[in-house]
GROMACS .gro file of N, CA, C and O in nm:
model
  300
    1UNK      N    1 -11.988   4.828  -4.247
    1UNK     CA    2 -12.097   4.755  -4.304
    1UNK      C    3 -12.044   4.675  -4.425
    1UNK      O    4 -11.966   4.728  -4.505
    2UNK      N    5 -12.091   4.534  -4.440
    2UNK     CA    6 -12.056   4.481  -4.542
    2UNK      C    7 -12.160   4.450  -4.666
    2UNK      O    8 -12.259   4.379  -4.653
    3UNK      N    9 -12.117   4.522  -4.800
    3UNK     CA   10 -12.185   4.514  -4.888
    3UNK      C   11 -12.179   4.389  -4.990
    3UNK      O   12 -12.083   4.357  -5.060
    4UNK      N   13 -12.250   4.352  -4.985
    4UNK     CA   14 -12.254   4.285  -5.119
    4UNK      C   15 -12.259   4.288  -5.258
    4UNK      O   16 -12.373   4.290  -5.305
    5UNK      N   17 -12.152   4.291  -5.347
    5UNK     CA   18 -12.212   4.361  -5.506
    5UNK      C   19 -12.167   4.209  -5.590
    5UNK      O   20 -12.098   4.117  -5.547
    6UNK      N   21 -12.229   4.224  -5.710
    6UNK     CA   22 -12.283   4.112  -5.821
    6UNK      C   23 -12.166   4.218  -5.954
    6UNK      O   24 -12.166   4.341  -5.957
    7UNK      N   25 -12.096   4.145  -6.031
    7UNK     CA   26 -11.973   4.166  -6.114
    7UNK      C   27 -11.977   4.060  -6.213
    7UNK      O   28 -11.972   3.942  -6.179
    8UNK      N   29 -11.989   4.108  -6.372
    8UNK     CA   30 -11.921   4.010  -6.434
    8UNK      C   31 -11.782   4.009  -6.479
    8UNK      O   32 -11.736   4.120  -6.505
    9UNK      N   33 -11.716   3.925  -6.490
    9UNK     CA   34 -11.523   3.906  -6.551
    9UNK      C   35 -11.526   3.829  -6.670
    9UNK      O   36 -11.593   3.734  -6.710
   10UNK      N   37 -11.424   3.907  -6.717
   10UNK     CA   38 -11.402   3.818  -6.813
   10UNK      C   39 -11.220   3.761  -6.789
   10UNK      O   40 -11.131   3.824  -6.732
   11UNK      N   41 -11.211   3.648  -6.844
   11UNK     CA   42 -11.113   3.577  -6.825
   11UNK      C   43 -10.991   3.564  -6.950
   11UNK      O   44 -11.049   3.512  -7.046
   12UNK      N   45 -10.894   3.582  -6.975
   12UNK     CA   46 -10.781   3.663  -7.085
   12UNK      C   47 -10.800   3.494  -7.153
   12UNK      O   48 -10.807   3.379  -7.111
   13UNK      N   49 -10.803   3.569  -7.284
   13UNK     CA   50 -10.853   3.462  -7.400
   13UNK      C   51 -11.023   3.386  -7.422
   13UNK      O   52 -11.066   3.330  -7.523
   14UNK      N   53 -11.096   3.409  -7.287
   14UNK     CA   54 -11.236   3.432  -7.335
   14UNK      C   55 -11.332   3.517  -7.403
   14UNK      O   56 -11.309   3.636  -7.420
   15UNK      N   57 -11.449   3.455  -7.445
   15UNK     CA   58 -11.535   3.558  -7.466
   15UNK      C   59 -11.661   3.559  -7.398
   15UNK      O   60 -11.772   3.609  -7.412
   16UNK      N   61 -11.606   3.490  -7.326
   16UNK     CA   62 -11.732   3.459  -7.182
   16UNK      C   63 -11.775   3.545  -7.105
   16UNK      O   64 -11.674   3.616  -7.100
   17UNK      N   65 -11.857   3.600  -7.033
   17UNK     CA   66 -11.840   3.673  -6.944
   17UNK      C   67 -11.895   3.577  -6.806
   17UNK      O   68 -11.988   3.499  -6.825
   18UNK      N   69 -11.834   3.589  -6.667
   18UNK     CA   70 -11.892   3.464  -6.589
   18UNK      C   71 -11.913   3.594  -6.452
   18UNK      O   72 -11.854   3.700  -6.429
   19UNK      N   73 -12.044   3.509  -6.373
   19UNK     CA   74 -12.063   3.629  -6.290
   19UNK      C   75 -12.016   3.603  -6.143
   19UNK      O   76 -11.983   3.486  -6.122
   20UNK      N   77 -12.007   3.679  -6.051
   20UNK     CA   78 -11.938   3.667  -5.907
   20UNK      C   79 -12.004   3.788  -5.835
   20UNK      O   80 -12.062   3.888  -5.877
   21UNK      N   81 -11.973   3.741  -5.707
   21UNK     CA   82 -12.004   3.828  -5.576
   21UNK      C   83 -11.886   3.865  -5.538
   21UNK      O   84 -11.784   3.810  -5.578
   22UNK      N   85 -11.889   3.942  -5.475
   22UNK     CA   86 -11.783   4.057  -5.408
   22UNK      C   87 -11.841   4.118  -5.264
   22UNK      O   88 -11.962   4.139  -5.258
   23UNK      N   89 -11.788   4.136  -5.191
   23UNK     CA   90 -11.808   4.163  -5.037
   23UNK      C   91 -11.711   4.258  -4.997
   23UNK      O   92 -11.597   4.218  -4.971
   24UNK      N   93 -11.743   4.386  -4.988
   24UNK     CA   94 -11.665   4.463  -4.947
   24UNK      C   95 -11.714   4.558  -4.802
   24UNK      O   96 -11.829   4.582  -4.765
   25UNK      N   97 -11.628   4.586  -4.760
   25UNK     CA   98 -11.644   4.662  -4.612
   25UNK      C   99 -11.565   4.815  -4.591
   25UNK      O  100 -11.453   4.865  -4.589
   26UNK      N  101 -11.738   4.855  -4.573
   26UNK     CA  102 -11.719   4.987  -4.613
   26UNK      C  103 -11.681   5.057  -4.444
   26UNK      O  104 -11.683   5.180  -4.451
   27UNK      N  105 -11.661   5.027  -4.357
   27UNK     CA  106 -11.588   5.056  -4.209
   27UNK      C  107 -11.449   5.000  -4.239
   27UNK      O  108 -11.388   5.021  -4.135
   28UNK      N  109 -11.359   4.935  -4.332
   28UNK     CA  110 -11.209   4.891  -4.336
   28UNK      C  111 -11.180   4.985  -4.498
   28UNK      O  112 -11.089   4.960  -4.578
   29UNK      N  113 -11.266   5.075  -4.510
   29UNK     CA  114 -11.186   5.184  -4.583
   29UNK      C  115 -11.207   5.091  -4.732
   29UNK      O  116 -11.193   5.175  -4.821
   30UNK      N  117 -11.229   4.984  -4.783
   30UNK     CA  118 -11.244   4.912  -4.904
   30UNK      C  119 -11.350   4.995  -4.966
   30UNK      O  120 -11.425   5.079  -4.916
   31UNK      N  121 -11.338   4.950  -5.086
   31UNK     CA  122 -11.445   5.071  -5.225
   31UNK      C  123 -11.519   4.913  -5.330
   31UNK      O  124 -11.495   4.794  -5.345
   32UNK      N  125 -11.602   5.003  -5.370
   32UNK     CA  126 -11.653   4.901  -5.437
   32UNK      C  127 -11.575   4.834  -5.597
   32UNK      O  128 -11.493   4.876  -5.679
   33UNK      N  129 -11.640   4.737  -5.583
   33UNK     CA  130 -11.557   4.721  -5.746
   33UNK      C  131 -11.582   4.821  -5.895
   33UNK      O  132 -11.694   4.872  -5.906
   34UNK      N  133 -11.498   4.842  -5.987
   34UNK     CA  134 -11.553   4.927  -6.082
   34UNK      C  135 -11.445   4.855  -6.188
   34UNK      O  136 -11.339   4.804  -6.153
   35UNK      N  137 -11.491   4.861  -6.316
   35UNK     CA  138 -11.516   4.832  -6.474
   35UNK      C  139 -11.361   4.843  -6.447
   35UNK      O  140 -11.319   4.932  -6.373
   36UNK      N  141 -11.290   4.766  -6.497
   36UNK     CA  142 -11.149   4.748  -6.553
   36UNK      C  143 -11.058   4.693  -6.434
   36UNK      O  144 -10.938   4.676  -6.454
   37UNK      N  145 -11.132   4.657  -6.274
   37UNK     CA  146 -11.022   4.614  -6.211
   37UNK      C  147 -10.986   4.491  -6.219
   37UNK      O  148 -11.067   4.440  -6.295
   38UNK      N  149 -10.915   4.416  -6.186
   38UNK     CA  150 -10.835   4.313  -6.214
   38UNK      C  151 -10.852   4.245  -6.066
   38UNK      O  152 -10.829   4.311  -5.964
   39UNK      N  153 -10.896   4.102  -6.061
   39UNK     CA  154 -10.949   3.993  -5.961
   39UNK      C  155 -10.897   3.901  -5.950
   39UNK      O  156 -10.822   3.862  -6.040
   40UNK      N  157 -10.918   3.826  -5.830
   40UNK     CA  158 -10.872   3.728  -5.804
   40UNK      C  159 -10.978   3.656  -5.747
   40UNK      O  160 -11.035   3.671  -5.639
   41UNK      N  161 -10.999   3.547  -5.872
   41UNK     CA  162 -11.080   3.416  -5.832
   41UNK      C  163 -11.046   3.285  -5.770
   41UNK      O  164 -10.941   3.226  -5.793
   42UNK      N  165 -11.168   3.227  -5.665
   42UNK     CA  166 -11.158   3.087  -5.617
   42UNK      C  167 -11.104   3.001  -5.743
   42UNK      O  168 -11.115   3.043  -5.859
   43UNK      N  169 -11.039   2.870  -5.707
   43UNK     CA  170 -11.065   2.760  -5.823
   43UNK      C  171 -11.204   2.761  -5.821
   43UNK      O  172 -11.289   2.809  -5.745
   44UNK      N  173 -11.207   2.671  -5.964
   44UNK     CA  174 -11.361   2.638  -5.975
   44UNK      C  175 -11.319   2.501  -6.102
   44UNK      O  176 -11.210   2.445  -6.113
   45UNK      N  177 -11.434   2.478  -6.177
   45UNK     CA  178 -11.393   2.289  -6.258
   45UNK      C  179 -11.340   2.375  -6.346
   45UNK      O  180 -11.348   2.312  -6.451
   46UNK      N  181 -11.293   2.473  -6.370
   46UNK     CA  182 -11.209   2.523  -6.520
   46UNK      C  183 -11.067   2.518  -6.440
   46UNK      O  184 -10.973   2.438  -6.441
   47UNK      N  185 -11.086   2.617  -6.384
   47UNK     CA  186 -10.903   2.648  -6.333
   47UNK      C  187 -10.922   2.591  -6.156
   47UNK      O  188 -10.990   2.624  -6.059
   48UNK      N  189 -10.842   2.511  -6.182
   48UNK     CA  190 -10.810   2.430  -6.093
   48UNK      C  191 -10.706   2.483  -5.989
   48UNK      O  192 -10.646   2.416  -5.905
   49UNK      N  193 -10.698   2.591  -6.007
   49UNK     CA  194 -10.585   2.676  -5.909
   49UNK      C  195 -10.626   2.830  -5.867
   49UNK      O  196 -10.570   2.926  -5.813
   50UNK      N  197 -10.739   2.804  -5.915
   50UNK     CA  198 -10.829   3.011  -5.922
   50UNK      C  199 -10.758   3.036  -6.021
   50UNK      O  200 -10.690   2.957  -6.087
   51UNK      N  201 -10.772   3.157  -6.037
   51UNK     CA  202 -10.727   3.281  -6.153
   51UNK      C  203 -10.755   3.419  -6.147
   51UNK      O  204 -10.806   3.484  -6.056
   52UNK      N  205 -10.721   3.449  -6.240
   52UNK     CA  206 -10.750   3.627  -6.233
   52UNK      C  207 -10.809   3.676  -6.335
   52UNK      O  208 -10.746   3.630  -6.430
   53UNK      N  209 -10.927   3.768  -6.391
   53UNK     CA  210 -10.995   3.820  -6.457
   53UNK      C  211 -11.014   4.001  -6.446
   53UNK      O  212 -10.976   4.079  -6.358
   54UNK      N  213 -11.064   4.016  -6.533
   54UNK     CA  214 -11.080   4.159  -6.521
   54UNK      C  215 -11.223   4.245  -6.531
   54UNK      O  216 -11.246   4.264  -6.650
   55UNK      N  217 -11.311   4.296  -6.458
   55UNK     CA  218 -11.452   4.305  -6.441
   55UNK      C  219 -11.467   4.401  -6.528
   55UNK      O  220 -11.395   4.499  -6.544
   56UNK      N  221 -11.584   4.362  -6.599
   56UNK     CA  222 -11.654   4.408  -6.743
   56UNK      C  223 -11.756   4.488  -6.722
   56UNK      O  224 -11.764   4.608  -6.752
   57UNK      N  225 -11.868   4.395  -6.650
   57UNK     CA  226 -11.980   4.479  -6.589
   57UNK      C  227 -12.009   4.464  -6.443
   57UNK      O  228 -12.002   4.359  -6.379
   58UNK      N  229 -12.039   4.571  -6.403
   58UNK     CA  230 -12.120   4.579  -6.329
   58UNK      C  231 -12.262   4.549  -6.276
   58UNK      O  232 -12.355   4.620  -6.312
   59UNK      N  233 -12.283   4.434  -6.183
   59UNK     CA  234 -12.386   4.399  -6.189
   59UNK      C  235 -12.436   4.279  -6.294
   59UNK      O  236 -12.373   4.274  -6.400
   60UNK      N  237 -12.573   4.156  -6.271
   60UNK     CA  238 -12.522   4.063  -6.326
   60UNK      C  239 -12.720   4.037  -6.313
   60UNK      O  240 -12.791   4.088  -6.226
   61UNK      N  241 -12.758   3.964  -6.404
   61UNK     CA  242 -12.863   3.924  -6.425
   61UNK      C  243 -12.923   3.749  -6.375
   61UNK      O  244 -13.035   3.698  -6.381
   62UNK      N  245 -12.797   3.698  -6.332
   62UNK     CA  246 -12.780   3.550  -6.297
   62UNK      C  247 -12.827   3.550  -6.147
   62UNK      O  248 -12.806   3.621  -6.049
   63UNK      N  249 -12.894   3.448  -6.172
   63UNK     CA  250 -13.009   3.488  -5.977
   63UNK      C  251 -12.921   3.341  -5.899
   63UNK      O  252 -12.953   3.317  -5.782
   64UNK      N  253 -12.828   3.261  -5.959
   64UNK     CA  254 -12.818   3.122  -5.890
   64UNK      C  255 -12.675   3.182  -5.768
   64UNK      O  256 -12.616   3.285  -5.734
   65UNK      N  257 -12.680   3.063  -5.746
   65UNK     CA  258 -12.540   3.051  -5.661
   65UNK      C  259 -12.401   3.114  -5.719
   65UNK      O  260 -12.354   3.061  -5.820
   66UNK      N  261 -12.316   3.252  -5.644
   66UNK     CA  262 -12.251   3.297  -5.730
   66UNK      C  263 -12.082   3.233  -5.598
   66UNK      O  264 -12.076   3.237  -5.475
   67UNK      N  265 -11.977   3.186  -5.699
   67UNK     CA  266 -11.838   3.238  -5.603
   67UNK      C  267 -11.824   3.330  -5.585
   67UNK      O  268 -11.869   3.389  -5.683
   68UNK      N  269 -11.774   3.421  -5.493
   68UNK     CA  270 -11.688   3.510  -5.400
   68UNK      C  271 -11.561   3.532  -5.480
   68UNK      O  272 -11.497   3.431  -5.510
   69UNK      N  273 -11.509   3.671  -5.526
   69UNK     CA  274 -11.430   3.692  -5.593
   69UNK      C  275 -11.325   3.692  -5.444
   69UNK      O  276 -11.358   3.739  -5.335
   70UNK      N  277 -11.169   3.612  -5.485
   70UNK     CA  278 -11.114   3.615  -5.349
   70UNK      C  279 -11.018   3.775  -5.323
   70UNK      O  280 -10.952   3.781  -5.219
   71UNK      N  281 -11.015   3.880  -5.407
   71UNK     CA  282 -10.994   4.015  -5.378
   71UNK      C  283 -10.936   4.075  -5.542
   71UNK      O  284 -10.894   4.002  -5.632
   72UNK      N  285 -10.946   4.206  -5.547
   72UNK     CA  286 -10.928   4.306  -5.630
   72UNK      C  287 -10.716   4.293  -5.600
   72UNK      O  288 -10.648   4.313  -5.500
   73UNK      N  289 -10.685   4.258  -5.719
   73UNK     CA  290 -10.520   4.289  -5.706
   73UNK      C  291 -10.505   4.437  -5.743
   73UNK      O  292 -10.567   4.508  -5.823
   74UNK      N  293 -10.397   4.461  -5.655
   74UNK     CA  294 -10.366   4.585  -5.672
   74UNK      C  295 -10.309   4.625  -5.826
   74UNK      O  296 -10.285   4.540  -5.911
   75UNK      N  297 -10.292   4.777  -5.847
   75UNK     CA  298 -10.223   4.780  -5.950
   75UNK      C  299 -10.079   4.823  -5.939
   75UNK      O  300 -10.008   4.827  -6.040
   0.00000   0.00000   0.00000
């Protein structure tokens, strides 16, 4: 089954926090996201190449259109 969860990141040298979706599949053994993992984002008009952030909170109060975090890097 594929879940959907809502994440905010923050991005090294911000104080932003920006929010994202995450899609994980819980039949391919994947876990949900949790507080301190480290991501890998689409580009978007800031970083023009994606990037990587590290999730702060859990869950997100922003109802609009969110990017798709493109996966959790390992550690």
């Amino acid at each position: 089954m594929i879940i959907q969860q809502t994440v905010q990141v923050r991005f090294l040298g911000s104080d932003r926090l920006y929010s994202y979706a995450y899609d994980w599949d819980t039949n391919a053994g994947d876990r949900a996201l949790e507080v301190g993992d480290r991501v890998e984002v689409p580009p978007n008009f800031v970083q023009e190449e994606g990037g990587s952030g590290v999730v702060e909170v859990l869950g997100s109060l922003y109802d609009g259109p969110m990017a798709k975090i493109v996966r959790r890097i390992p550690e």
